[in-house]
Coordinates of C-alpha atoms in Angstrom, one line a residue:
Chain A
X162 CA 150.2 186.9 75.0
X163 CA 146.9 187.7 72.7
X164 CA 148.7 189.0 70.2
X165 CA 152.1 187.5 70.0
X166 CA 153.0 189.8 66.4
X167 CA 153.2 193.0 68.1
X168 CA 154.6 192.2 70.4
X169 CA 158.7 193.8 70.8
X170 CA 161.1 193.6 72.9
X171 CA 162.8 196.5 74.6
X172 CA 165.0 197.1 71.7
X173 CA 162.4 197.2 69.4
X174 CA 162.7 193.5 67.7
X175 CA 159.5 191.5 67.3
X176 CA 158.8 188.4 69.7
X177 CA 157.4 185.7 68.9
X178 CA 158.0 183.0 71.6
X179 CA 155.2 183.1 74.4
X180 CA 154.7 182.2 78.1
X181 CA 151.4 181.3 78.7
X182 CA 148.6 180.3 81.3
X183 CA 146.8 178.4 78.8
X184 CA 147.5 174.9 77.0
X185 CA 149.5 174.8 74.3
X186 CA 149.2 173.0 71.1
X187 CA 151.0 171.6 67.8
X188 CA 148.9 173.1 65.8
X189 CA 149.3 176.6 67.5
X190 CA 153.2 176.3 66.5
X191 CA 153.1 174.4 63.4
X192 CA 150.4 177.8 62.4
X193 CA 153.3 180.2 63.2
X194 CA 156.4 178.1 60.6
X195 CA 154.1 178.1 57.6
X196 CA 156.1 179.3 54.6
X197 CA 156.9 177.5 51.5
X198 CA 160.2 178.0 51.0
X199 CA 161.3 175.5 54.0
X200 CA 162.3 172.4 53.0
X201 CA 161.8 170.9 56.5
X202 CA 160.2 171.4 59.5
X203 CA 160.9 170.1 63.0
X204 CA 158.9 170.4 66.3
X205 CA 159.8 169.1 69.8
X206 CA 156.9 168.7 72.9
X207 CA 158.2 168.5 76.0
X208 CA 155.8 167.2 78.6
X209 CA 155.1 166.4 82.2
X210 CA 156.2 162.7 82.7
X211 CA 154.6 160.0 85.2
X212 CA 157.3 159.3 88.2
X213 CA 157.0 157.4 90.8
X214 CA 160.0 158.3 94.1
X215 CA 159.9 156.3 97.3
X216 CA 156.1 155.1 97.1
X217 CA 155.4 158.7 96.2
X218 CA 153.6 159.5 92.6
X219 CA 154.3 162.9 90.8
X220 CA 151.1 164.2 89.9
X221 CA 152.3 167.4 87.9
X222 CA 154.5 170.3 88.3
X223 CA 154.3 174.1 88.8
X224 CA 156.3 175.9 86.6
X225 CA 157.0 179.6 87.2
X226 CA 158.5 182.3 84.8
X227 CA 160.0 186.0 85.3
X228 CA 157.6 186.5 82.3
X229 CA 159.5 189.7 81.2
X230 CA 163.1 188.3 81.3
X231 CA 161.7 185.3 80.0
X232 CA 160.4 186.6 76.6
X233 CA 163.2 188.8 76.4
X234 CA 165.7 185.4 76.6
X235 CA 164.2 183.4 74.3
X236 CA 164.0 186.8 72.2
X237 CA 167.6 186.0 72.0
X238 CA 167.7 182.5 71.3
X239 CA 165.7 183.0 69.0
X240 CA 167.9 185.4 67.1
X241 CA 170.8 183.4 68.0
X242 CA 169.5 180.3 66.4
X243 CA 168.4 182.3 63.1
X244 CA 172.0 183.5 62.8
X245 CA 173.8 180.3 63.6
X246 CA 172.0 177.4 61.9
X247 CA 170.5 179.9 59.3
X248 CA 166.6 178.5 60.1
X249 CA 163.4 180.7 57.9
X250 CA 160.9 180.3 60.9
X251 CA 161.4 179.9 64.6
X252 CA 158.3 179.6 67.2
X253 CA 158.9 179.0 70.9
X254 CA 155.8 178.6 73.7
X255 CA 156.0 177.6 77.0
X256 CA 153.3 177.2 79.4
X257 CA 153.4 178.1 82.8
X258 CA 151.0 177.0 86.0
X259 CA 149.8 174.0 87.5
X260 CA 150.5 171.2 84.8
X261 CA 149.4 167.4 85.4
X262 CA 151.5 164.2 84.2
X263 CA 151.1 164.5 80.2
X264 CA 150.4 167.8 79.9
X265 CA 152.9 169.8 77.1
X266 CA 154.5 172.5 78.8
X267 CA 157.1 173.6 75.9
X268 CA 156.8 173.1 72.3
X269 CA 159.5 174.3 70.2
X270 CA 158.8 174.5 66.2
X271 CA 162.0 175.5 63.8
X272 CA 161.8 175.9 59.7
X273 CA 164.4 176.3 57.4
X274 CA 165.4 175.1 54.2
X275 CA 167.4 172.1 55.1
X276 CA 166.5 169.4 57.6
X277 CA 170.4 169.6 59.6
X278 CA 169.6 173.3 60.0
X279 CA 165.9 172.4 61.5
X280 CA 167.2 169.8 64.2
X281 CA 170.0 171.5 65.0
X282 CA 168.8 174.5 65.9
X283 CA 165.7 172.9 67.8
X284 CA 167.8 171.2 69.6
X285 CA 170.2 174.2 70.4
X286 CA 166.7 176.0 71.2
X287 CA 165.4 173.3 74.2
X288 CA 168.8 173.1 75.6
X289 CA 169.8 177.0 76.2
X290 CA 166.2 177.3 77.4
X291 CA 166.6 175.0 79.9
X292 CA 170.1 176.8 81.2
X293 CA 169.3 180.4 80.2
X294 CA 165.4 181.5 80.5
X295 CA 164.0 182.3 83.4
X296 CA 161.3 179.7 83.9
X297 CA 161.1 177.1 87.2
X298 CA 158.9 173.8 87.6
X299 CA 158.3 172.8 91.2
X300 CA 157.6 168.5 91.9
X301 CA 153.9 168.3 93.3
X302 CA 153.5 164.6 94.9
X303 CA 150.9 162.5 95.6
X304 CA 151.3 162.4 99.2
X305 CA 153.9 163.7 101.3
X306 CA 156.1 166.9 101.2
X307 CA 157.0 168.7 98.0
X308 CA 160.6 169.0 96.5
X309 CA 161.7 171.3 94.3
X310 CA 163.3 170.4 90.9
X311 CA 166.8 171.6 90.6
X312 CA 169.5 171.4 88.0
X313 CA 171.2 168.6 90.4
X314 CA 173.4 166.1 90.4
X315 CA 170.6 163.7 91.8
X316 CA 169.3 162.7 88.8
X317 CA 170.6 162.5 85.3
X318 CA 170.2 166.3 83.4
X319 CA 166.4 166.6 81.9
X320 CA 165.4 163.0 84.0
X321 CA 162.0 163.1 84.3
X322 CA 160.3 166.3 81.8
X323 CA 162.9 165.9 79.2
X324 CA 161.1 169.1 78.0
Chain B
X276 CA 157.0 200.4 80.3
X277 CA 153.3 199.6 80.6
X278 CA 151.4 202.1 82.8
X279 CA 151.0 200.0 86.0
X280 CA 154.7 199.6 86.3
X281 CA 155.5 203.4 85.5
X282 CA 153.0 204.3 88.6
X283 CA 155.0 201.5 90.6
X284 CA 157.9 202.9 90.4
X285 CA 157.1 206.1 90.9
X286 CA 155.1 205.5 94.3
X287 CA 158.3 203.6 94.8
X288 CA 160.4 206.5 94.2
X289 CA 158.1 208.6 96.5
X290 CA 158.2 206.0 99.0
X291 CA 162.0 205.2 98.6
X292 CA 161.9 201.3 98.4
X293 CA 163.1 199.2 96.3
X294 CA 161.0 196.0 95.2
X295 CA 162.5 192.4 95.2
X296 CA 160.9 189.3 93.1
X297 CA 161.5 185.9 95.0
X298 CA 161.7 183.2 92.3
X299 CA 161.6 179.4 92.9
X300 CA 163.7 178.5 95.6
X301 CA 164.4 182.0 96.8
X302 CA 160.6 182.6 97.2
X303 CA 160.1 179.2 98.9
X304 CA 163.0 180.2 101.6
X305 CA 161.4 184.1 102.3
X306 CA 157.8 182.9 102.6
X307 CA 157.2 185.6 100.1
X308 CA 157.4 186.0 96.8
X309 CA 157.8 190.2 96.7
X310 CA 160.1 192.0 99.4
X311 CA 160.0 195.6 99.7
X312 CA 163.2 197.6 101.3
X313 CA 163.9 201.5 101.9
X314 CA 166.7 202.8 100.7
X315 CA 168.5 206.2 101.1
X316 CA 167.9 208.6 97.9
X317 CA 171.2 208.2 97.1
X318 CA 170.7 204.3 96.9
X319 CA 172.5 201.7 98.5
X320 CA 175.2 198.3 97.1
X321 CA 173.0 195.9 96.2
X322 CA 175.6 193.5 98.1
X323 CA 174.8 195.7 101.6
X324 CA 170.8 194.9 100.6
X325 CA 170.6 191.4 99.2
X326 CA 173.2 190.7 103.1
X327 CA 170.5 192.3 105.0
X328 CA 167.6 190.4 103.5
X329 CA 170.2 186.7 104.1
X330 CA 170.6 187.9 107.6
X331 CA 166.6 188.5 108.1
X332 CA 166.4 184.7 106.1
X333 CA 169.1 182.4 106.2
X334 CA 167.6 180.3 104.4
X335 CA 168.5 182.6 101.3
X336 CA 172.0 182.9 101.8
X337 CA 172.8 179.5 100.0
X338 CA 170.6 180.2 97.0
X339 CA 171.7 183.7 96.8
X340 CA 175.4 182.0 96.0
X341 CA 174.0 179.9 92.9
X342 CA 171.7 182.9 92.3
X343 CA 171.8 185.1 89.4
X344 CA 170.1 188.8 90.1
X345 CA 168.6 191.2 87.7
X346 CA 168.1 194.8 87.7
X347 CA 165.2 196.4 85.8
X348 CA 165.3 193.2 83.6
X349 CA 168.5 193.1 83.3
X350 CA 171.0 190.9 84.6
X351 CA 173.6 192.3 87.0
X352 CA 177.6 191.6 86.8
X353 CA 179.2 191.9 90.0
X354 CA 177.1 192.6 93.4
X355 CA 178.8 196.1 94.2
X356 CA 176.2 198.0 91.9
X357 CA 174.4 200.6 93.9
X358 CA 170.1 200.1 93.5
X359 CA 168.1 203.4 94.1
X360 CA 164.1 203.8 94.9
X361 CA 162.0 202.4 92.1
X362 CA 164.6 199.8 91.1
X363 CA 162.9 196.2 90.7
X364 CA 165.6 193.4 92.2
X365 CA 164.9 190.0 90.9
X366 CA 166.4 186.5 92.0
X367 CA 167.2 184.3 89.6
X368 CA 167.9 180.4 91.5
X369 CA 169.4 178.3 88.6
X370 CA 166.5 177.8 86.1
X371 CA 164.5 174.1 85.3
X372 CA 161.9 175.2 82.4
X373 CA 161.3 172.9 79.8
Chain C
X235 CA 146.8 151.7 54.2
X236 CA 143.3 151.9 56.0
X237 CA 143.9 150.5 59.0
X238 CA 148.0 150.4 59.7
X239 CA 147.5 148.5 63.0
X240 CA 146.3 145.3 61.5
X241 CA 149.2 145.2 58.5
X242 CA 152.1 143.1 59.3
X243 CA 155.6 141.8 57.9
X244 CA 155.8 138.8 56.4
X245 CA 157.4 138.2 60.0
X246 CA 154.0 139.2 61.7
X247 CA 155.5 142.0 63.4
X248 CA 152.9 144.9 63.1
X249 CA 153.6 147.8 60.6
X250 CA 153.0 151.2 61.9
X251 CA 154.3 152.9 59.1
X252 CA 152.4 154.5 56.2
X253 CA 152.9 155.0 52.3
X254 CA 150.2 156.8 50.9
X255 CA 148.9 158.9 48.0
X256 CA 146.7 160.7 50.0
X257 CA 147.5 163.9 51.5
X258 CA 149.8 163.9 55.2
X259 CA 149.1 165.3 58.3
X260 CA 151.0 166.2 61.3
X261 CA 148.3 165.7 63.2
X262 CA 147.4 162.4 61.9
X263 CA 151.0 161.7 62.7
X264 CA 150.9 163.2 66.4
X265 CA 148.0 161.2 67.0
X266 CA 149.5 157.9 67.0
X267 CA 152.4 159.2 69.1
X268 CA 150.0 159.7 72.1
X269 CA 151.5 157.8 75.6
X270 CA 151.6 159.5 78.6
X271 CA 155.0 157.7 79.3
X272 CA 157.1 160.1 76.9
X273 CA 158.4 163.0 77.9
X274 CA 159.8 164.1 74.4
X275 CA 158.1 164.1 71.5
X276 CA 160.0 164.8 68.0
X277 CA 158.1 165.5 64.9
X278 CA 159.9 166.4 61.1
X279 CA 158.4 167.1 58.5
X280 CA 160.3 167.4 55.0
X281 CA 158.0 169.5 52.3
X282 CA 159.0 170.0 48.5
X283 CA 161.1 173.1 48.3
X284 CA 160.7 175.8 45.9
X285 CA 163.7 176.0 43.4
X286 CA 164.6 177.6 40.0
X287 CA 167.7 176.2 37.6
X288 CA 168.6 177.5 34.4
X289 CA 165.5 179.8 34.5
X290 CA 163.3 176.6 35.0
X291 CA 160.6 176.4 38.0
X292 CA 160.2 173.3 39.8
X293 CA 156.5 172.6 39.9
X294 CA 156.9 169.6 41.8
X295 CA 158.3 166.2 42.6
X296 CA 156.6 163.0 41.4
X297 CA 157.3 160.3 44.0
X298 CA 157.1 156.5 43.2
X299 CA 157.8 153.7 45.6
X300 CA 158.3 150.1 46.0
X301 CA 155.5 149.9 48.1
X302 CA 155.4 146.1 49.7
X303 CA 159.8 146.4 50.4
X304 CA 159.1 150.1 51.3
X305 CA 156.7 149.0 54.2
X306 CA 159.2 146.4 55.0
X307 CA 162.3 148.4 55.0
X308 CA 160.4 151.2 57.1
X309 CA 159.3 148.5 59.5
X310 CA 163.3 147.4 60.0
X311 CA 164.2 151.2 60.4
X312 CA 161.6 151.3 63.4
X313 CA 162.9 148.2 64.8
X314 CA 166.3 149.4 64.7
X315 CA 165.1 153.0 66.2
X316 CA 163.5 151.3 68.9
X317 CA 166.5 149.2 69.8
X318 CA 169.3 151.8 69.7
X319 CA 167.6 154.6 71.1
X320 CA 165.4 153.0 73.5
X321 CA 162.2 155.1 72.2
X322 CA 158.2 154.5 73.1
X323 CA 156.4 155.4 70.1
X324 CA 157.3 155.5 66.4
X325 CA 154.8 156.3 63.1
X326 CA 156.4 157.2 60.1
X327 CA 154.5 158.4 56.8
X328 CA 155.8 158.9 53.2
X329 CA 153.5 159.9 50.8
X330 CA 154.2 159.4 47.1
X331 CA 152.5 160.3 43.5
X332 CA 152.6 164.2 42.1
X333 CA 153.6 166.3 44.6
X334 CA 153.8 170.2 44.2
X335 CA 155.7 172.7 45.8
X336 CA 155.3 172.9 49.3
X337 CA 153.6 169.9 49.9
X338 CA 154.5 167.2 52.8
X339 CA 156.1 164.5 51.6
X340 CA 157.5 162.5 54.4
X341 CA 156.5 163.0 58.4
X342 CA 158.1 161.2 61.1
X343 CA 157.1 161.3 64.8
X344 CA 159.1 159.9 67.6
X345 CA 158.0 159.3 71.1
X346 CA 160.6 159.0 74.1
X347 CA 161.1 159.4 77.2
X348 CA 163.6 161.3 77.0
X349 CA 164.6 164.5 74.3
X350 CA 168.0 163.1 73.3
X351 CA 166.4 160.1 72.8
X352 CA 163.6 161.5 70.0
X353 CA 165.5 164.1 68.7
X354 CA 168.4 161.0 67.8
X355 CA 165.8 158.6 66.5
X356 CA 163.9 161.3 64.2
X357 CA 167.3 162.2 62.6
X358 CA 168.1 158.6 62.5
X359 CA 164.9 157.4 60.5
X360 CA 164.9 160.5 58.3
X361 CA 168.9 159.6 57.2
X362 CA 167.8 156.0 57.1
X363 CA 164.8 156.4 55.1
X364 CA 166.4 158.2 52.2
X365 CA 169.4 155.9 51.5
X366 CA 167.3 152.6 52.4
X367 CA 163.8 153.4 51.3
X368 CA 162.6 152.5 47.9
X369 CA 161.3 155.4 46.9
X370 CA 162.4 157.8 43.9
X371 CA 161.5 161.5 43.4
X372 CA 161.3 163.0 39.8
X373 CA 162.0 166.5 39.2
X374 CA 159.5 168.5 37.2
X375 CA 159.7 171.7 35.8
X376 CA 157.7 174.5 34.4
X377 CA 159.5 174.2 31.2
X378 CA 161.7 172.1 29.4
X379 CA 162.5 168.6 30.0
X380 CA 162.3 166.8 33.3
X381 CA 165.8 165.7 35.0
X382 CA 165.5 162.9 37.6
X383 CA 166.8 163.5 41.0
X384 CA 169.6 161.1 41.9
X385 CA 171.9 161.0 44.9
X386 CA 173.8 162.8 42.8
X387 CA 177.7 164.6 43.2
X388 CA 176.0 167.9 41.6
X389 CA 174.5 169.1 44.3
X390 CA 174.7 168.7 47.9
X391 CA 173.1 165.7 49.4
X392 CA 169.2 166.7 50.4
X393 CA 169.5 169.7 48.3
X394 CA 166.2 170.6 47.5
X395 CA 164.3 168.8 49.5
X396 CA 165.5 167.9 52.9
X397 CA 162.1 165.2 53.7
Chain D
X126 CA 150.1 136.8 50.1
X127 CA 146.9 138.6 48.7
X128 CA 144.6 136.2 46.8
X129 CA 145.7 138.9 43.8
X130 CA 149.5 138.4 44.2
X131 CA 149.1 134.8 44.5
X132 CA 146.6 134.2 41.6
X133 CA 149.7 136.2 39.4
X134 CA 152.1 134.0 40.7
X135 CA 150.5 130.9 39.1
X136 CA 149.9 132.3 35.7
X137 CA 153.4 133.1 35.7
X138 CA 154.1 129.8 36.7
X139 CA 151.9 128.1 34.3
X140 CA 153.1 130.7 31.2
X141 CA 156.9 130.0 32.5
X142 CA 157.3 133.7 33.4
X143 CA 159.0 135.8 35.5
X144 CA 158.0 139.4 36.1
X145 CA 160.4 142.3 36.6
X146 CA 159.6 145.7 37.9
X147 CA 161.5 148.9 36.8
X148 CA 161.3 151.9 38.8
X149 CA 162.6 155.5 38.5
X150 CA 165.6 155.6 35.9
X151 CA 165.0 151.9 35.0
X152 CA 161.5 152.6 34.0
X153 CA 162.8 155.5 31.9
X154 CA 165.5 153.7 30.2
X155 CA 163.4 151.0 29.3
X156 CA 160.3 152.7 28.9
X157 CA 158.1 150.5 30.6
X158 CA 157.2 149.7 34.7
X159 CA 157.0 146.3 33.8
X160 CA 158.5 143.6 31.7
X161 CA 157.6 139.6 31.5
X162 CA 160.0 137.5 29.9
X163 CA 160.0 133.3 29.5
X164 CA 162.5 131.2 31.5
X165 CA 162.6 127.6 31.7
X166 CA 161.0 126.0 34.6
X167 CA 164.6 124.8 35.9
X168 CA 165.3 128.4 36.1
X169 CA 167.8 131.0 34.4
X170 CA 170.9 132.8 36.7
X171 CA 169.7 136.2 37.3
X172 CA 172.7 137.8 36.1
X173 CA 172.0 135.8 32.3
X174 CA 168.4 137.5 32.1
X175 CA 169.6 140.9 32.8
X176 CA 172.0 140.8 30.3
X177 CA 169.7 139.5 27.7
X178 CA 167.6 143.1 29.3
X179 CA 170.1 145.1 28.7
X180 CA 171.5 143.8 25.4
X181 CA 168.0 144.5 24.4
X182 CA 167.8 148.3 26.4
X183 CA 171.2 149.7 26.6
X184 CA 170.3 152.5 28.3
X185 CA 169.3 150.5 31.3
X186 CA 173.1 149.0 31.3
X187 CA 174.6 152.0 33.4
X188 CA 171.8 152.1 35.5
X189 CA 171.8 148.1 36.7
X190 CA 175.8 148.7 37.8
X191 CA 174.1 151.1 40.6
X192 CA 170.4 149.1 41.0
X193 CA 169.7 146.5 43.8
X194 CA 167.8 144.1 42.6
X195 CA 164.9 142.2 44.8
X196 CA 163.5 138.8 44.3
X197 CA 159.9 138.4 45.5
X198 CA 160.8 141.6 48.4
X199 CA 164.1 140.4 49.1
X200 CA 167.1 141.8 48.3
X201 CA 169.6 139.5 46.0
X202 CA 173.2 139.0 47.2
X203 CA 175.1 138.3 44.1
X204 CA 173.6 137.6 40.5
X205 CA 174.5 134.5 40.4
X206 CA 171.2 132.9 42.0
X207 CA 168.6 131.3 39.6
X208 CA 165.2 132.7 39.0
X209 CA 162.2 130.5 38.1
X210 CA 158.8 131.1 36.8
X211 CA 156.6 132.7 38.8
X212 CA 159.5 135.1 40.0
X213 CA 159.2 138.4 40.8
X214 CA 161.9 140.5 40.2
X215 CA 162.3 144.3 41.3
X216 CA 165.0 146.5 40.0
X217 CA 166.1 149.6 42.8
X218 CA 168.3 152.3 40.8
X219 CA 169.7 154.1 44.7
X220 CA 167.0 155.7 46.8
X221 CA 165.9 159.5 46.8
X222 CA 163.1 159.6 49.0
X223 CA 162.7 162.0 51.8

């Protein structure tokens, strides 16, 4: 993860999302878009939010990640984005580990020339990482026994970390 | 392939296992997170392996269903693939990053 | 514009937005989004855009505003954010006077529970803003005469610069 | 209303003026931010004193067809409402901010 620009992908093509240990900032992402010929720039933080689930109070989540497949997905989606919506910069990170209530654990920075291009293909970004990159986040409670977070039909899609 | 992984595969080779990554619910349902499994030099379905592992953990079997399974880091289409010694199995429950 | 949290509408709801000759700063922007109740946090950031016509540079934009209805206009937009899209936390800056190429011009930062939520009410306040606002952009250009920018049938809407 | 604003306000009062503020194309067809013209103190319609503008700055003419105008920060719904000293008014040619 040190050094994100050499960094390639089996067939060769630079990555530049990471999967990280360590926290993750704005600034770290907004670093990565810099480039004057973008007219707009749009970033998206998803983080760990307060819930509270018969008496019991979430406290954070563990989030997992088959690192490889991981940077090799959002490898893709990143290419995929470029292509469709056309953006100029594209710089995904997620963290991984034991992340408290509040704590970021994506951040998702897009630049391109227009602003439609720049939401759009943020957007497209959090929501195919959410169905296609191998990354998990386990519920840790307060008291009582752990559940694990699943894509269910419990709760509302992207309920409590919209991230 | 980074130089750890090489040497892992090829004591795998030598040993004639294959190496399976429990992710997530999987993981939580083995007690494990890494399985290990000979297998005959001439390799074996990976539907035969991953019905030996459900049958040593039941608890698998319903994830395995919802489960998507990679090869070598890539993802596998149909089940009836045969996986030889060194090959690195990984299950895939559905994913919740974000 | 010292200390937003104390300005209010004739109405004596408080202001949280900004206009400002000084320099923006996502940062300064992220700042005032910080609640450990969102989940989602949507930042956009629309920069003046590089552009050449007729062999003529742009070297910038001057930006002018109505400053006492711009506040008040801003302020509405927020209200109406808030309402529709149910979000925790907005802070909107513009900053007007000469501008040059590549410089910020307009940051907004949306705080929600929820991504759909953010991502909705960014797009929302950046459309909002630019037909409701009272500010105006002027062109300038290396050489030759200066043309105004309207919303004009020339070129397509947000041409140059998407902010 | 700052002490500023409101110290304005009374001169124009007491001089019988109302002020109008030109921005973007406005300013540029008339040359000027600002302009300051007498009314009586039982008012003018607004519609009469931007004529008597335009009559004198044609080029602003095309412009007011598109403008909102303002009155002391609030928009004007019609032309047809009377302004009286002390007045602000605030012409908007449409919006390019962003």
């Amino acid at each position: 993860m040190r050094s994100p620009s050499t960094r390639r992908t089996a067939g060769g093509e630079p990555i530049s999302s990471e999967v990280t240990d360590r926290p993750i900032t704005l600034s770290q992402v907004a670093r990565r878009l810099e480039d004057s010929g973008s007219g707009a720039v749009v970033l998206f933080v998803g983080r760990v939010r307060p819930e509270v689930q018969a008496g019991r109070r979430l406290t954070g989540l563990d989030y997992e990640a088959d690192r490889r497949m991981a940077l090799a997905r959002l490898s893709d989606l990143e290419r995929q984005a470029r292509r469709r919506f056309g953006t100029r910069r594209i710089h995904v990170v997620h963290r991984i580990g034991r992340l408290r209530v509040g704590t970021a654990s994506v951040i998702i920075g897009v630049a391109a020339a227009h602003r439609s291009m720049a939401f759009e293909a943020a957007r497209f970004l959090i929501e195919e990482l959410k169905r296609e990159v191998p990354i998990w986040k386990t519920d840790r409670w307060a008291r009582g026994p752990t559940g694990r977070r699943r894509r269910t039909r419990r709760r509302p899609r992207g309920a409590r970390s919209p991230g | 392939m980074p130089l750890a992984e090489r040497k892992r595969r090829q004591e795998a080779w030598m040993t004639r296992t294959v190496q399976l990554t429990l992710f997530a619910t999987a993981r939580e349902a083995v007690g494990a997170s890494r399985l290990e499994r000979a297998v005959p030099s001439t390799g074996v379905r990976l539907d035969t392996l991953l019905e030996s592992i459900a049958e040593e953990h039941p608890r698998l079997r319903p994830i395995l269903r919802n489960a998507r399974v990679a090869r070598n880091g890539e993802y596998v289409v149909g089940k009836r693939l045969r996986v030889r010694p060194g090959d690195e199995i990984a299950i895939h429950p559905p994913y919740s990053g974000g």
